[in-house]
Backbone as a ProteinNet text record, in pm:
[ID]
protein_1_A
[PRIMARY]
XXXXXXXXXXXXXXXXXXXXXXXXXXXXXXXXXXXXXXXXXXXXXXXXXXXXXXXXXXXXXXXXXXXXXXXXXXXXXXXXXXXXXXXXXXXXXXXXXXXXXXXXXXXXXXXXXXXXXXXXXXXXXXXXXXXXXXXXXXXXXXXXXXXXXXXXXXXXXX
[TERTIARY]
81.4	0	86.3	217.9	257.9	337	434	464.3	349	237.7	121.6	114.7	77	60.2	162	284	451.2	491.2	402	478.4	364.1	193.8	61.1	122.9	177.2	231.2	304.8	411	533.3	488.2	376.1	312.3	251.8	197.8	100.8	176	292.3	342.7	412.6	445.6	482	431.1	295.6	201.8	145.5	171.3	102.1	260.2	390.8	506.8	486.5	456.4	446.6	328.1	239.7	106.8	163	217.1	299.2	398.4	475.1	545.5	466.2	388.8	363.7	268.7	174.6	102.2	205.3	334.3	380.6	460.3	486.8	526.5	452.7	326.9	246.1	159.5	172	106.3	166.2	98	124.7	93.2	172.7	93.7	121.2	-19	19.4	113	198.9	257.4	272.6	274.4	337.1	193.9	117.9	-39	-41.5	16.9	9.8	10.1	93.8	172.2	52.8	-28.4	-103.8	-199.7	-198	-236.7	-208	-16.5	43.5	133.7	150.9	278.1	210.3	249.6	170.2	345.5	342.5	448.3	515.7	567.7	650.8	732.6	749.8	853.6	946.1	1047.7	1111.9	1186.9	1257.2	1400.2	1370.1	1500.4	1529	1632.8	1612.8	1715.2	1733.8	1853.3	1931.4	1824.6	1726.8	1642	1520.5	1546	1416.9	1273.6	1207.1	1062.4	1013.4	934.2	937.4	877.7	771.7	690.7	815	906.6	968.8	1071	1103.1	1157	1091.5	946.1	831	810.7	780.7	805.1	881.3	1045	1126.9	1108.7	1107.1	1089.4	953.5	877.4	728.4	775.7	839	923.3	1002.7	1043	1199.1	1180.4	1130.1	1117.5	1087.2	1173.1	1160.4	1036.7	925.5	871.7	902.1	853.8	953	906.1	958.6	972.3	1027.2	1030.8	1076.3	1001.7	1014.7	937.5	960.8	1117.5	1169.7	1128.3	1107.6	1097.1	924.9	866.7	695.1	657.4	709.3	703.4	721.6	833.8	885.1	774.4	687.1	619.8	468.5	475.1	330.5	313.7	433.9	447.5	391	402.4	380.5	270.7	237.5	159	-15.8	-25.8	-182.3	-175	-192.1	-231.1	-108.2	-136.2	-22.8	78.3	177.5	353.1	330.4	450.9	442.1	567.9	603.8	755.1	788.5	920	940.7	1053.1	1101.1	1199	1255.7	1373	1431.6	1526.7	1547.2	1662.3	1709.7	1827.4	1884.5	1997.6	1979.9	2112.2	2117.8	2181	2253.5	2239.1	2221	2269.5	2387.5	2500.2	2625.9	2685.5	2834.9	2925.6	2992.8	2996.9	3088.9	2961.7	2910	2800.2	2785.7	2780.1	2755.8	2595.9	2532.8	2383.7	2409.4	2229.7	2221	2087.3	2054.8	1939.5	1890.6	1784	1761.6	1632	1611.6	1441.7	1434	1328.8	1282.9	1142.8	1109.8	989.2	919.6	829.8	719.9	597.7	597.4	449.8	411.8	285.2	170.3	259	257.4	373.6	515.7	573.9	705.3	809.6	922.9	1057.6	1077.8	1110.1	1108.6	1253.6	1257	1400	1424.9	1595.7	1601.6	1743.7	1769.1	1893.6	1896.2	2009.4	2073.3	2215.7	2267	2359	2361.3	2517.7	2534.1	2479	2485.8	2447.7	2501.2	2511.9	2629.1	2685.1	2786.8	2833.2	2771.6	2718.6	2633.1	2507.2	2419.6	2306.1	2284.7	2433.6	2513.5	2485.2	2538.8	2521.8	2442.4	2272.3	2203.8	2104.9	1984.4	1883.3	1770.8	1680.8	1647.3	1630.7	1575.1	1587.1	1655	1805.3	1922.8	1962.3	1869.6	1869	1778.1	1694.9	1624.1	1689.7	1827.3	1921.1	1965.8	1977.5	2021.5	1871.8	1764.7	1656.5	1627.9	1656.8	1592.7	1699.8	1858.3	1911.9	1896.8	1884.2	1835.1	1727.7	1595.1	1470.9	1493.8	1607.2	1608.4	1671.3	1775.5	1870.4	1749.7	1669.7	1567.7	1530.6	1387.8	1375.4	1482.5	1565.3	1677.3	1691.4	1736.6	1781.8	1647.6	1571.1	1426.4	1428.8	1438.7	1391.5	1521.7	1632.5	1735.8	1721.2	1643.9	1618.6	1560.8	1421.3	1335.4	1424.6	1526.1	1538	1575	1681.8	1783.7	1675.9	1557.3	1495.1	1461.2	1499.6	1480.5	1339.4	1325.1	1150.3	1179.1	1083.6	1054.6	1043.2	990	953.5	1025.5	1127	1233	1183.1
-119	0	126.1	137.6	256.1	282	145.7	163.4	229.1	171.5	231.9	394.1	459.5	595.4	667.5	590.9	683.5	688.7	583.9	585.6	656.6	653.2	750.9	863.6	898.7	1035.1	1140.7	1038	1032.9	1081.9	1017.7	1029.2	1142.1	1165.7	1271.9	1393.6	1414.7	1584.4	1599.1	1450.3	1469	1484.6	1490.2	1503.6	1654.6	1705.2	1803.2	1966.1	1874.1	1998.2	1961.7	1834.4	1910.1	1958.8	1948.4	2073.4	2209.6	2207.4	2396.5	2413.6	2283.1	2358	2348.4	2250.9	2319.8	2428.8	2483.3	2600.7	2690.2	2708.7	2814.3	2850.2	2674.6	2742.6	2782.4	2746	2797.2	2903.2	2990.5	3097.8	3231.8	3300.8	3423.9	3589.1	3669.2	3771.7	3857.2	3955.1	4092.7	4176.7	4205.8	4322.2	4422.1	4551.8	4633.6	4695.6	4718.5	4706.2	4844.7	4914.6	5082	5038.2	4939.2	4967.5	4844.4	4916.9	4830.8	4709	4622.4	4526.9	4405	4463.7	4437.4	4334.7	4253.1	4130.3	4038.1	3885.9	3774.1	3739.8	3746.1	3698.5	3593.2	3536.9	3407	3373.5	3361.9	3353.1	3214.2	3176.8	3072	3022.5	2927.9	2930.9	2907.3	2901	2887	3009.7	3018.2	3112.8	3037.4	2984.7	2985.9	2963	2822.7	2787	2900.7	3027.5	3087.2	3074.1	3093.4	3010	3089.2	3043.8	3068.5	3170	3248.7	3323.4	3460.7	3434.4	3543.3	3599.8	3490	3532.1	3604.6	3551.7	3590.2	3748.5	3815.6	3932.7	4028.3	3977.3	4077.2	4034.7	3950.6	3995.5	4077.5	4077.2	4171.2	4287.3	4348.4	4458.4	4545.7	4441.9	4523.5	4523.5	4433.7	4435.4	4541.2	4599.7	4691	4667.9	4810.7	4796.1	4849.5	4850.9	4883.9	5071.2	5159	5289	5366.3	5455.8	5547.3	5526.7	5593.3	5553.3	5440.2	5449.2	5276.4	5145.1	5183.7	5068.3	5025.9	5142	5098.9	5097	5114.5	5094.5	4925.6	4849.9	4770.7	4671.5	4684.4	4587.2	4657.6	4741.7	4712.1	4599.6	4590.8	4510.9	4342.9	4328.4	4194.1	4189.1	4330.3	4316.6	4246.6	4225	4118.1	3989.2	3919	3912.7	3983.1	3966.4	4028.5	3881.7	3980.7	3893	3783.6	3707.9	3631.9	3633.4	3649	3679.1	3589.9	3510.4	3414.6	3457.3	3514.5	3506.5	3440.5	3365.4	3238.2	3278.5	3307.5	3261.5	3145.5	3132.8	3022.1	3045.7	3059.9	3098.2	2968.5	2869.4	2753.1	2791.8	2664	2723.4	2687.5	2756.8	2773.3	2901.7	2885	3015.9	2959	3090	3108.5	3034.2	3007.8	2922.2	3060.5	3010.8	3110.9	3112.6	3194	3229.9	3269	3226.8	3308.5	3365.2	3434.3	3504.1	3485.1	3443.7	3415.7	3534.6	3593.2	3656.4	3639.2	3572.1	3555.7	3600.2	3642.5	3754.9	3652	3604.4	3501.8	3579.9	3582.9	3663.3	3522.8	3514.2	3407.9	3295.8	3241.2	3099.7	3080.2	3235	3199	3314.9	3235.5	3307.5	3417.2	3547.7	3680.2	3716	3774.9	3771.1	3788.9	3726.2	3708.6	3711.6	3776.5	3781.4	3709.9	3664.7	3581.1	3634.7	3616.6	3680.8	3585.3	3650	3575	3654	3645.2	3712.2	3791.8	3941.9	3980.6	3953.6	3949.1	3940.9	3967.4	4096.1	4091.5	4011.1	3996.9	3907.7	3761.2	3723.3	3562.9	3570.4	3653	3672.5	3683.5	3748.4	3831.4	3759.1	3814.9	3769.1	3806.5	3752.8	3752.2	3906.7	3965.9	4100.5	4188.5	4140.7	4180.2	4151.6	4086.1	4017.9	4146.3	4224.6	4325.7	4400.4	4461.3	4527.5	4424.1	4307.8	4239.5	4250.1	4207.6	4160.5	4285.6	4392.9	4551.2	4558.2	4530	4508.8	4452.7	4373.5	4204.2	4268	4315.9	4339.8	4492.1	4594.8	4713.8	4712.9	4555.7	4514.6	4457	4403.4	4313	4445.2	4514.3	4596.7	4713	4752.4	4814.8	4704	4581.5	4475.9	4477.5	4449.9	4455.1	4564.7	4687.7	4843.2	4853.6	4774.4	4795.7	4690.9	4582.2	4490.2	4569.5	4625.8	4691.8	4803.8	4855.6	4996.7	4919.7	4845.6	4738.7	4729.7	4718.3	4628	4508.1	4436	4290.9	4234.7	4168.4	4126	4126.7	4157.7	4173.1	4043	3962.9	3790.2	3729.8	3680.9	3586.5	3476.7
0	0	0	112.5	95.8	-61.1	-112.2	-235.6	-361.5	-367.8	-379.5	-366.9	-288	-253.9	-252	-286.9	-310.7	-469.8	-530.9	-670.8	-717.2	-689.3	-710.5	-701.8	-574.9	-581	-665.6	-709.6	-783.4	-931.9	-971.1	-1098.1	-1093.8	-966.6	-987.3	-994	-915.5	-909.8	-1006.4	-1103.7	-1272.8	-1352.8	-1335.8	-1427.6	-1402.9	-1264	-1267.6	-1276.7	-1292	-1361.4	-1451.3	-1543.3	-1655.5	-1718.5	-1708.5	-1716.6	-1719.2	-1637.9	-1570	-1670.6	-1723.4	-1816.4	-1967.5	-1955.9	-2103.5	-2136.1	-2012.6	-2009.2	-2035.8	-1962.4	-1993.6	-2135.2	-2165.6	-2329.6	-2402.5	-2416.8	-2483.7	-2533.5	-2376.7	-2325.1	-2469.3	-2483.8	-2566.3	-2524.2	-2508.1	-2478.1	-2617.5	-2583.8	-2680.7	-2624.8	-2724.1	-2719.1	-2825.6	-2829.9	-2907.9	-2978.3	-2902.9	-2925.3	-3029.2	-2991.9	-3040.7	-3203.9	-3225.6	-3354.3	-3443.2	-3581.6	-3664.9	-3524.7	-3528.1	-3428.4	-3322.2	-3306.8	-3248.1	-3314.6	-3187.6	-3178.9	-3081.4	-3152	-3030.2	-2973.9	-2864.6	-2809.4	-2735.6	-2744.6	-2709.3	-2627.6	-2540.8	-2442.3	-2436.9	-2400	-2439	-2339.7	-2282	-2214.9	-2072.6	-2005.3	-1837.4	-1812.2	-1703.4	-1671.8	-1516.4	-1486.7	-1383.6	-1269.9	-1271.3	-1204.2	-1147.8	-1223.9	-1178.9	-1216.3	-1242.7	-1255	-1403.6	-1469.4	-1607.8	-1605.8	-1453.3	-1496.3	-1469.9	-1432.6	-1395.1	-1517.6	-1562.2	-1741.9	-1800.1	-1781.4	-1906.5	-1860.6	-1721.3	-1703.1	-1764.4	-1726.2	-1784.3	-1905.1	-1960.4	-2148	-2188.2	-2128.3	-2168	-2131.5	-1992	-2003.4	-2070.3	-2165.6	-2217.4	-2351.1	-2459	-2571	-2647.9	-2719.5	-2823.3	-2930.2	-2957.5	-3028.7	-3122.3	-3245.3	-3392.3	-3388.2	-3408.8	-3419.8	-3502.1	-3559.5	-3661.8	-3815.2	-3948.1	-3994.7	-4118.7	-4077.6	-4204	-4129.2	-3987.1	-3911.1	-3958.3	-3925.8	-3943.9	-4062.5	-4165.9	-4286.6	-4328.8	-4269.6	-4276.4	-4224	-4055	-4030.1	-4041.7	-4139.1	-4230.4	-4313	-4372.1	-4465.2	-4386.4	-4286.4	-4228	-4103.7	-4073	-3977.8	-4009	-4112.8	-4100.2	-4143.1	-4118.4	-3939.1	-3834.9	-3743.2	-3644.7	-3640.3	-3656.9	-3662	-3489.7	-3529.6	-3372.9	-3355	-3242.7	-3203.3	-3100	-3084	-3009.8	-2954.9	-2820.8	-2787.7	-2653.6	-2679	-2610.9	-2493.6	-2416.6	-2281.3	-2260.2	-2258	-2175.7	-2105.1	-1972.7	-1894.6	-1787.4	-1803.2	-1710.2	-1606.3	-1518.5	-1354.3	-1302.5	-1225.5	-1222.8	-1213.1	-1166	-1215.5	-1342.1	-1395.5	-1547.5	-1649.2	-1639.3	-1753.1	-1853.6	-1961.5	-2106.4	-2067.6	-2130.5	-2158.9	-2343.7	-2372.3	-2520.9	-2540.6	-2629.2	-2628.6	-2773.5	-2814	-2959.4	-2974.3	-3096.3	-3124.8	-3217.3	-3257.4	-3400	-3409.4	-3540.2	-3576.3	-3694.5	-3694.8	-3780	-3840.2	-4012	-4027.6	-4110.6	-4088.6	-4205.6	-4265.4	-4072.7	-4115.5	-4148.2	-4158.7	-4251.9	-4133.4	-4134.9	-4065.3	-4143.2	-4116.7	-4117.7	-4110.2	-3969.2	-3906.6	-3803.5	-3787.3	-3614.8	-3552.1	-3425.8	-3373.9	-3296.8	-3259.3	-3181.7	-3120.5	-2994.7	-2929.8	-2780.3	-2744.2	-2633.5	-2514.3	-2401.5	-2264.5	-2231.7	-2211.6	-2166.5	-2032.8	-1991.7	-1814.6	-1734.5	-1713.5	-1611.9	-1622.3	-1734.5	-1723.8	-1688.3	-1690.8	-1656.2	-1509.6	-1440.1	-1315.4	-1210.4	-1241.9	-1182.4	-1208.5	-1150.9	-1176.8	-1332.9	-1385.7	-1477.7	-1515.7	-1431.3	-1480.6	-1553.8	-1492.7	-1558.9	-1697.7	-1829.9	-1916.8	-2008.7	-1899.4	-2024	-2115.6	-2068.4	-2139.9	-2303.8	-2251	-2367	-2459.4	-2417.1	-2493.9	-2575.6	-2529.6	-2541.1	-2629.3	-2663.9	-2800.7	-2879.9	-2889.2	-2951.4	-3046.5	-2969.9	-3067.1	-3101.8	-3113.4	-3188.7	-3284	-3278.8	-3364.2	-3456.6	-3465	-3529.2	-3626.7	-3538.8	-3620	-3760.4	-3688.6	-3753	-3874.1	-3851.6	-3980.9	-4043.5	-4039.2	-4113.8	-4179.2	-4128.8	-4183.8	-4310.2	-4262.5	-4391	-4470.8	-4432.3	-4511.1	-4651.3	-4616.5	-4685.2	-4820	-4687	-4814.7	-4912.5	-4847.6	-4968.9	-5110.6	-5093.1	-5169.6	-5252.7	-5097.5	-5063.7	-5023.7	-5036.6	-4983.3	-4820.2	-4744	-4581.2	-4548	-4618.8	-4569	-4695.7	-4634.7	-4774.9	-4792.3
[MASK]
++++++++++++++++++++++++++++++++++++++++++++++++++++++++++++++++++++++++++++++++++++++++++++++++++++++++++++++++++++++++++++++++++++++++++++++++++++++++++++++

């Protein structure tokens, strides 16, 4: 019986992390509402055993929305439906562990464009928060490559 109610158990608080994690991959918020009809957003990654909802914060925080007028020019071009944006954390738990930061921008099914970069030092270190500075480059770098994508006169969705 107790083997019983220890391995029941066992199943059950596995069944019920992973529920928690796959609610949270899945979850989407709006962002960037101002601009055409926004951005569905994506959150991704671990950071250094902190809990996923606390990633997902600072990235709704910090993310650059596209601005100026090569930039909004650029995600007219993709904003209908509204773009979906996925961006990833992964910072190890440990000292010295590398971190990376991925963003990728999705319109009507198809890869767009996307940066990728390492962590800087301090965001290795600190708590997730400390990661907005990177993310808040990451997606001005996005927009900016998109908006020169455009002048180039290259297609916006390759």
């Amino acid at each position: 019986m107790k083997s019983i109610v220890r391995y029941g158990l066992a199943v059950l608080m596995m069944t019920g992390i992973s529920g928690c994690a796959a609610h949270a991959e899945t979850d989407t918020d709006g962002i960037c509402q101002t601009v055409e009809q926004g951005i569905r957003l994506h959150v991704d990654g671990l950071y250094g055993g902190y809990p996923h909802s606390v990633l997902r914060d600072a990235v709704l925080e910090s993310v650059t929305c596209p601005s100026g007028d090569a930039e909004l020019r650029a995600f007219h071009a993709i904003a209908m439906p509204p773009p979906h944006m996925r961006v990833a954390v992964t910072r190890p738990t440990g000292q010295g562990q590398q971190g990376s930061l991925s963003v990728m921008l999705f319109s009507q099914g198809h890869f767009v464009i996307g940066e990728r970069m390492s962590l800087s030092p301090f965001s290795r270190t600190q708590s997730p928060f400390s990661v907005k500075a990177d993310i808040n480059l990451a997606t001005a770098r996005l927009w900016s490559d998109l908006a020169n994508r455009m002048a180039q006169g290259k297609p916006v969705i390759p």
